[in-house]
CSV table of C-alpha atoms in Angstrom, one decimal:
chain,number,residue,atom,x,y,z
A,164,MET,CA,271.1,24.7,-70.6
A,165,GLU,CA,267.7,26.1,-70.9
A,166,ILE,CA,266.4,29.4,-69.5
A,167,TYR,CA,262.8,30.1,-69.0
A,168,LEU,CA,261.7,33.7,-68.6
A,169,HIS,CA,258.5,35.0,-67.2
A,170,LEU,CA,259.0,38.8,-66.7
A,171,ASP,CA,256.6,41.3,-65.3
A,172,GLU,CA,254.8,43.9,-67.4
A,173,LYS,CA,255.8,46.9,-65.2
A,174,ILE,CA,258.8,47.3,-62.9
A,175,GLN,CA,259.8,50.1,-60.6
A,176,VAL,CA,263.4,50.7,-59.9
A,177,VAL,CA,264.6,53.1,-57.2
A,178,THR,CA,267.9,54.8,-56.9
A,179,LYS,CA,270.3,52.1,-58.3
A,180,LYS,CA,271.1,52.5,-62.0
A,181,ILE,CA,272.0,49.0,-63.0
A,182,VAL,CA,269.1,46.6,-63.6
A,183,PHE,CA,269.7,42.9,-63.1
A,184,LEU,CA,267.8,40.1,-64.7
A,185,SER,CA,266.5,38.9,-61.3
A,186,ASP,CA,264.8,42.3,-60.8
A,187,LEU,CA,262.6,41.9,-63.8
A,188,GLY,CA,260.7,38.8,-62.9
A,189,GLU,CA,260.9,35.1,-62.7
A,190,VAL,CA,263.9,33.2,-64.2
A,191,PHE,CA,264.4,29.5,-64.2
A,192,VAL,CA,267.5,27.8,-65.4
A,193,THR,CA,267.8,24.0,-66.0
A,194,GLY,CA,271.0,22.2,-66.6
A,195,LYS,CA,273.7,24.1,-64.7
A,196,PRO,CA,272.2,25.2,-61.4
A,197,ASN,CA,275.4,26.9,-60.1
A,198,ILE,CA,275.2,29.7,-62.6
A,199,SER,CA,273.5,32.5,-60.9
A,200,MET,CA,271.3,34.9,-62.9
A,201,GLN,CA,271.5,37.4,-60.1
A,202,GLU,CA,274.6,39.1,-61.5
A,203,LEU,CA,273.5,39.4,-65.1
A,204,ALA,CA,273.1,43.1,-65.9
A,205,VAL,CA,270.6,43.7,-68.7
A,206,PHE,CA,270.2,47.5,-68.7
A,207,CYS,CA,272.0,50.6,-67.5
A,208,ILE,CA,270.0,53.7,-66.8
A,209,ALA,CA,271.7,56.7,-68.4
A,210,LYS,CA,270.0,59.8,-67.2
A,211,ASP,CA,269.8,60.9,-63.6
A,212,GLU,CA,266.1,61.8,-63.6
A,213,ASP,CA,262.7,60.2,-63.2
A,214,ALA,CA,261.8,58.5,-66.5
A,215,THR,CA,260.0,55.5,-67.9
A,216,TYR,CA,261.9,53.1,-70.3
A,217,LEU,CA,260.6,50.5,-72.6
A,218,LEU,CA,262.6,47.3,-72.7
A,219,SER,CA,262.0,44.9,-75.5
A,220,ILE,CA,262.4,41.2,-74.7
A,221,VAL,CA,264.8,40.9,-77.6
A,222,ASP,CA,267.3,43.3,-75.9
A,223,ILE,CA,267.2,41.1,-72.8
A,224,ILE,CA,267.7,37.9,-74.9
A,225,LYS,CA,270.7,39.6,-76.6
A,226,ALA,CA,272.2,40.5,-73.2
A,227,ILE,CA,271.7,36.9,-71.9
A,228,HIS,CA,273.1,35.5,-75.1
A,229,GLN,CA,276.3,37.5,-74.8
A,230,LYS,CA,277.1,35.9,-71.5
A,231,TYR,CA,275.7,32.4,-72.1
A,232,PRO,CA,275.9,31.7,-75.9
A,233,ASN,CA,274.9,28.0,-75.6
A,234,ALA,CA,271.7,28.6,-73.7
A,235,THR,CA,268.2,28.1,-75.2
A,236,ILE,CA,265.9,30.8,-74.0
A,237,HIS,CA,262.1,30.4,-73.7
A,238,ASN,CA,260.0,33.5,-73.2
A,239,LEU,CA,256.8,32.7,-71.4
A,240,GLY,CA,255.8,36.3,-70.7
A,241,GLY,CA,255.1,39.5,-72.6
A,242,ALA,CA,257.0,41.1,-75.4
A,243,ALA,CA,258.0,44.3,-73.7
A,244,ILE,CA,258.7,45.6,-70.2
A,245,LEU,CA,258.0,49.1,-68.8
A,246,LEU,CA,260.7,50.2,-66.5
A,247,GLU,CA,260.0,53.1,-64.2
A,248,TYR,CA,263.1,54.8,-62.7
A,249,HIS,CA,262.8,57.0,-59.5
A,250,VAL,CA,265.8,58.8,-58.2
A,251,LYS,CA,264.6,58.9,-54.6
A,252,PRO,CA,262.1,56.6,-52.9
A,253,LYS,CA,258.8,58.3,-52.8
A,254,LYS,CA,257.9,59.5,-49.3
A,255,THR,CA,254.2,59.0,-48.7
A,256,ASN,CA,252.8,61.9,-46.8
A,257,LYS,CA,250.0,60.4,-44.8
A,258,ILE,CA,248.1,63.6,-44.2
A,259,PHE,CA,248.2,64.6,-47.8
A,260,GLU,CA,246.9,61.2,-48.8
A,261,LEU,CA,244.0,61.5,-46.2
A,262,CYS,CA,243.2,64.9,-47.6
A,263,LYS,CA,243.0,63.4,-51.1
A,264,VAL,CA,240.8,60.6,-49.9
A,265,ALA,CA,238.5,63.1,-48.1
A,266,PHE,CA,238.2,65.2,-51.3
A,267,VAL,CA,237.4,62.3,-53.6
A,268,SER,CA,234.9,60.8,-51.0
A,269,LEU,CA,233.1,64.2,-50.8
A,270,VAL,CA,232.9,64.4,-54.6
A,271,LEU,CA,231.6,60.9,-54.8
A,272,PHE,CA,229.1,61.3,-52.0
A,273,THR,CA,227.5,64.5,-53.4
A,274,GLY,CA,227.7,63.2,-57.0
A,275,ALA,CA,225.9,59.9,-56.1
A,276,ALA,CA,223.2,61.9,-54.3
A,277,THR,CA,222.7,64.2,-57.2
A,278,THR,CA,222.8,61.4,-59.8
A,279,ILE,CA,220.0,59.5,-58.1
A,280,MET,CA,218.0,62.7,-57.5
A,281,CYS,CA,218.3,63.5,-61.2
A,282,PHE,CA,217.2,59.9,-62.1
A,283,GLN,CA,214.2,60.2,-59.8
A,284,THR,CA,213.2,63.6,-61.0
A,285,ASP,CA,213.6,62.6,-64.7
A,286,GLY,CA,211.3,59.6,-64.2
A,287,GLN,CA,209.0,61.4,-61.8
A,288,LEU,CA,209.2,58.6,-59.3
A,289,PRO,CA,207.0,60.2,-56.6
A,290,GLN,CA,204.2,60.5,-59.2
A,291,ILE,CA,204.7,56.8,-60.0
A,292,PHE,CA,204.4,55.9,-56.3
A,293,LEU,CA,201.2,58.0,-56.0
A,294,ASN,CA,199.8,56.1,-58.9
A,295,TYR,CA,200.7,52.8,-57.4
A,296,TYR,CA,198.9,53.8,-54.2
A,297,GLU,CA,195.9,54.8,-56.1
A,298,MET,CA,195.9,51.6,-58.1
A,299,PHE,CA,195.8,49.5,-54.9
A,300,PHE,CA,193.7,51.6,-52.5
A,301,GLY,CA,191.7,53.9,-54.8
A,302,VAL,CA,192.6,56.9,-52.7
A,303,THR,CA,194.4,59.9,-54.3
A,304,VAL,CA,197.0,61.3,-51.9
A,305,THR,CA,199.4,64.2,-52.4
A,306,GLU,CA,202.4,62.9,-50.4
A,307,VAL,CA,204.1,59.6,-51.0
A,308,PRO,CA,202.8,57.3,-48.2
A,309,ALA,CA,205.2,55.6,-45.8
A,310,ILE,CA,204.2,52.1,-47.0
A,311,LEU,CA,206.0,52.8,-50.3
A,312,SER,CA,208.8,55.1,-49.3
A,313,ILE,CA,210.2,52.9,-46.5
A,314,PRO,CA,210.4,49.6,-48.4
A,315,TYR,CA,211.8,51.6,-51.3
A,316,SER,CA,214.7,52.9,-49.2
A,317,ILE,CA,215.4,49.5,-47.8
A,318,GLY,CA,215.3,48.0,-51.3
A,319,LEU,CA,217.8,50.7,-52.4
A,320,GLY,CA,220.3,49.6,-49.8
A,321,VAL,CA,219.8,45.9,-50.6
A,322,GLY,CA,220.2,46.5,-54.3
A,323,VAL,CA,223.4,48.4,-53.9
A,324,ILE,CA,224.9,45.8,-51.6
A,325,LEU,CA,223.9,43.0,-54.1
A,326,PHE,CA,225.6,44.9,-56.9
A,327,PHE,CA,228.8,46.1,-55.1
A,328,ASN,CA,229.2,42.8,-53.2
A,329,HIS,CA,230.1,44.4,-49.9
A,330,PHE,CA,229.3,47.3,-47.5
A,331,SER,CA,231.8,48.3,-44.9
A,332,LYS,CA,233.2,45.0,-43.5
A,333,PHE,CA,230.2,42.9,-44.5
A,334,SER,CA,230.7,41.1,-47.8
A,335,ILE,CA,228.7,38.4,-49.6
A,336,THR,CA,231.3,36.6,-51.6
A,337,ASP,CA,235.0,36.9,-52.0
A,338,ASP,CA,235.0,38.1,-55.6
A,339,PRO,CA,236.5,41.5,-56.5
A,340,THR,CA,234.0,44.3,-56.6
A,341,PRO,CA,232.9,45.7,-60.0
A,342,ILE,CA,234.9,48.9,-59.4
A,343,GLU,CA,238.1,46.9,-58.7
A,344,ILE,CA,237.6,45.1,-61.9
A,345,GLU,CA,237.2,48.4,-63.8
A,346,MET,CA,240.4,49.6,-62.1
A,347,THR,CA,242.3,46.6,-63.3
A,348,THR,CA,241.0,47.1,-66.9
A,349,TYR,CA,241.9,50.8,-66.7
A,350,GLU,CA,245.5,50.0,-65.6
A,351,THR,CA,246.0,47.5,-68.3
A,352,ASP,CA,244.8,50.0,-70.9
A,353,ALA,CA,247.0,52.7,-69.4
A,354,ASN,CA,250.1,50.4,-69.6
A,355,ALA,CA,249.4,49.5,-73.2
A,356,CYS,CA,249.1,53.2,-74.0
A,357,ILE,CA,252.4,54.0,-72.4
A,358,MET,CA,254.1,51.2,-74.2
A,359,ASP,CA,252.6,52.5,-77.5
A,360,ASN,CA,253.8,56.0,-76.9
A,361,LEU,CA,257.4,54.9,-76.0
A,362,ALA,CA,257.6,52.5,-78.9
A,363,SER,CA,256.6,55.3,-81.4
A,364,LYS,CA,259.1,57.6,-79.8
A,365,LYS,CA,261.8,55.0,-80.3
A,366,GLY,CA,260.9,55.1,-84.0
A,367,LYS,CA,259.7,51.6,-84.3
A,368,LYS,CA,256.1,52.6,-85.1
A,369,PRO,CA,254.8,55.2,-87.6
B,17,MET,CA,196.0,43.6,-45.8
B,18,MET,CA,197.2,41.6,-48.8
B,19,LYS,CA,197.3,44.8,-50.8
B,20,SER,CA,199.6,46.4,-48.3
B,21,ILE,CA,202.0,43.5,-48.5
B,22,VAL,CA,202.0,43.6,-52.3
B,23,LEU,CA,202.5,47.4,-52.3
B,24,ALA,CA,205.4,47.1,-49.8
B,25,PHE,CA,207.0,44.4,-51.9
B,26,ALA,CA,206.6,46.6,-55.1
B,27,GLY,CA,208.3,49.5,-53.3
B,28,PHE,CA,211.2,47.2,-52.1
B,29,ALA,CA,211.7,45.7,-55.6
B,30,SER,CA,211.7,49.1,-57.3
B,31,GLY,CA,214.2,50.3,-54.8
B,32,ALA,CA,216.5,47.4,-55.5
B,33,ILE,CA,216.4,47.7,-59.3
B,34,VAL,CA,216.6,51.5,-59.4
B,35,SER,CA,219.7,51.5,-57.2
B,36,ALA,CA,221.3,48.7,-59.1
B,37,GLY,CA,220.8,50.5,-62.3
B,38,VAL,CA,222.1,53.9,-61.2
B,39,PHE,CA,225.1,52.5,-59.5
B,40,ALA,CA,225.9,50.2,-62.3
B,41,PHE,CA,225.9,53.3,-64.5
B,42,ILE,CA,228.4,55.0,-62.2
B,43,ALA,CA,230.6,52.0,-62.0
B,44,ALA,CA,230.5,51.2,-65.8
B,45,ILE,CA,231.5,54.6,-67.0
B,46,GLY,CA,234.8,54.2,-65.2
B,47,LEU,CA,234.6,57.3,-63.2
B,48,VAL,CA,235.8,56.0,-59.9
B,49,PRO,CA,238.9,54.1,-61.2
B,50,ARG,CA,240.0,57.3,-63.0
B,51,MET,CA,239.7,59.5,-59.9
B,52,ALA,CA,241.4,56.8,-57.7
B,53,PHE,CA,244.2,56.4,-60.2
B,54,ARG,CA,244.7,60.2,-60.6
B,55,SER,CA,244.9,60.8,-56.9
B,56,LYS,CA,247.1,57.7,-56.3
B,57,THR,CA,244.7,56.3,-53.7
B,58,LYS,CA,244.0,52.9,-55.2
B,59,ASN,CA,243.9,51.2,-51.8
B,60,TYR,CA,240.7,53.1,-50.7
B,61,ILE,CA,238.4,51.8,-53.5
B,62,ARG,CA,236.3,49.8,-51.1
B,63,PHE,CA,235.9,52.9,-49.0
B,64,TYR,CA,234.8,54.9,-52.1
B,65,GLU,CA,232.2,52.3,-52.8
B,66,ASP,CA,230.8,52.6,-49.3
B,67,VAL,CA,230.7,56.4,-49.7
B,68,ILE,CA,228.8,56.1,-53.0
B,69,VAL,CA,226.2,53.9,-51.3
B,70,LEU,CA,225.7,56.4,-48.5
B,71,GLY,CA,225.5,59.3,-51.0
B,72,GLY,CA,222.9,57.4,-53.0
B,73,LEU,CA,220.8,56.7,-49.9
B,74,PHE,CA,221.0,60.3,-48.9
B,75,GLY,CA,219.8,61.5,-52.3
B,76,ALA,CA,217.1,59.0,-52.7
B,77,VAL,CA,215.5,59.5,-49.3
B,78,ALA,CA,215.6,63.3,-49.9
B,79,SER,CA,212.4,62.9,-52.0
B,80,PHE,CA,210.4,61.7,-49.0
B,81,VAL,CA,212.1,63.2,-46.0
B,82,SER,CA,212.6,66.9,-45.6
B,83,TYR,CA,216.1,67.4,-44.3
B,84,HIS,CA,217.2,70.5,-42.3
B,85,LEU,CA,220.9,70.9,-42.9
B,86,PRO,CA,222.8,73.8,-41.2
B,87,ALA,CA,222.4,77.1,-43.1
B,88,ILE,CA,226.1,77.9,-43.6
B,89,PRO,CA,227.0,79.5,-47.0
B,90,LEU,CA,230.5,77.9,-47.0
B,91,LEU,CA,229.0,74.5,-46.7
B,92,VAL,CA,226.6,75.1,-49.6
B,93,ALA,CA,229.5,76.4,-51.8
B,94,VAL,CA,231.7,73.4,-51.0
B,95,PHE,CA,228.7,71.1,-51.7
B,96,ALA,CA,228.2,72.8,-55.1
B,97,ILE,CA,231.9,72.6,-56.1
B,98,CYS,CA,231.9,68.9,-55.4
B,99,ILE,CA,228.7,68.3,-57.4
B,100,GLY,CA,230.2,70.3,-60.2
B,101,THR,CA,233.4,68.2,-60.1
B,102,PHE,CA,231.5,65.0,-60.3
B,103,ILE,CA,229.3,66.1,-63.2
B,104,GLY,CA,232.4,67.4,-65.0
B,105,VAL,CA,234.2,64.1,-64.6
B,106,LEU,CA,231.0,62.3,-65.6
B,107,ALA,CA,230.5,64.4,-68.7
B,108,VAL,CA,234.0,63.6,-70.0
B,109,SER,CA,233.9,59.9,-69.0
B,110,LEU,CA,231.0,59.1,-71.2
B,111,SER,CA,232.2,57.1,-74.2
B,112,GLU,CA,230.6,59.5,-76.7
B,113,VAL,CA,232.8,62.3,-75.6
B,114,LEU,CA,235.8,60.1,-75.1
B,115,ASN,CA,235.5,58.8,-78.7
B,116,VAL,CA,234.7,62.2,-80.3
B,117,MET,CA,238.2,63.6,-79.7
B,118,PRO,CA,240.3,60.9,-81.4
B,119,ILE,CA,237.9,60.7,-84.3
B,120,LEU,CA,238.0,64.5,-84.7
B,121,PHE,CA,241.8,64.4,-84.7
B,122,ARG,CA,242.0,61.6,-87.3
B,123,ARG,CA,239.5,63.3,-89.7
B,124,THR,CA,241.2,66.7,-89.5
B,125,HIS,CA,244.7,65.2,-89.7
B,126,LEU,CA,245.8,67.1,-86.6
B,127,THR,CA,248.8,65.9,-84.7
B,128,ILE,CA,249.6,68.9,-82.5
B,129,GLY,CA,247.5,71.1,-80.3
B,130,LEU,CA,245.7,68.4,-78.2
B,131,PRO,CA,246.2,70.3,-74.8
B,132,TYR,CA,244.8,73.5,-76.3
B,133,LEU,CA,241.8,71.7,-77.6
B,134,LEU,CA,241.1,70.1,-74.3
B,135,LEU,CA,241.5,73.5,-72.6
B,136,ALA,CA,239.0,75.0,-75.0
B,137,PHE,CA,236.6,72.2,-74.3
B,138,THR,CA,236.9,72.7,-70.5
B,139,ILE,CA,236.5,76.5,-70.7
B,140,GLY,CA,233.5,76.0,-73.1
B,141,LYS,CA,231.8,73.7,-70.6
B,142,MET,CA,232.3,76.2,-67.7
B,143,PHE,CA,231.1,79.1,-69.8
B,144,GLY,CA,228.1,77.1,-71.0
B,145,SER,CA,227.1,76.2,-67.4
B,146,LEU,CA,227.4,79.8,-66.2
B,147,LEU,CA,225.3,81.0,-69.2
B,148,TYR,CA,222.7,78.4,-68.4
B,149,PHE,CA,222.2,79.6,-64.9
B,150,LEU,CA,222.8,83.4,-65.1
B,151,GLN,CA,221.0,84.1,-68.3
B,152,GLY,CA,217.3,83.4,-68.1
B,153,GLY,CA,215.2,81.3,-70.4
B,154,PHE,CA,217.2,78.1,-70.7
B,155,PHE,CA,215.0,76.1,-68.4
B,156,ILE,CA,211.7,76.4,-66.7
B,157,PRO,CA,212.2,77.0,-63.0
């Protein structure tokens, strides 16, 4: 009998303290289909508090081998699993969440405005536009003329939409936006860091 | 007539490239993912991008249009706190600063005291900013 394992990198477990193999990810068994992997317990959570545990794939293989010594186990996934244990399911307070969104939006709005103002002041963009106007029409003006400022503002919007790939409901293609990609990269790095910390606490790394 | 069209096109093109550059900078330093992660509001990232676009437009057009916003001191104070938060997150997200700490710890063989060093760094930034504005002579007004 052959067992194929493809387990997730990060699992959340709420309230119940016995973790079964079927909770951890995908399991496929060939040979004897009437053996159910649903009841195979691989880990028991000891303490009654919120904590994160690191499960190595070797521990899981040991647990499977104890029950089914004749099985050949193939691991198609990662070498370790992060298990987050929560005592109670987290209640999401909608109003608190909206407050957080409002705060972050306010910070991003003012920050983006200030950043682009800094950029324009640093590069003296109004002076550049006055020079452009003088190059074309030979007339020195003191205020940026509308023929430059209006297309510039339109160009700003178009440039941003091109870069971010969407604005409000309107989107150009179905790719994830650059910031969503950054988010995924950050989460992967954060998981790797947590695994590193837990492994060094267990004493396996110097 | 031809000159006007070329000039208008030059304005349009500079707008597109300037905005792409500035917002690529904000996206690349990983500021938005960190704030979204910390506040556990990952689902709103598309909304945050729209907000950044609006903020950028607001700031850029401010060079040409004179706004008249309501003169309420509380509004101005909240505005200033938000700008400060953004610049603070920006200052620490830059890779230079993010790499200075680990290298400093490795060179000095420090294993304890990371939270206190970060606290000292933060208080130093706040103190430096206050000194910059309250004590004269640091910049030409």
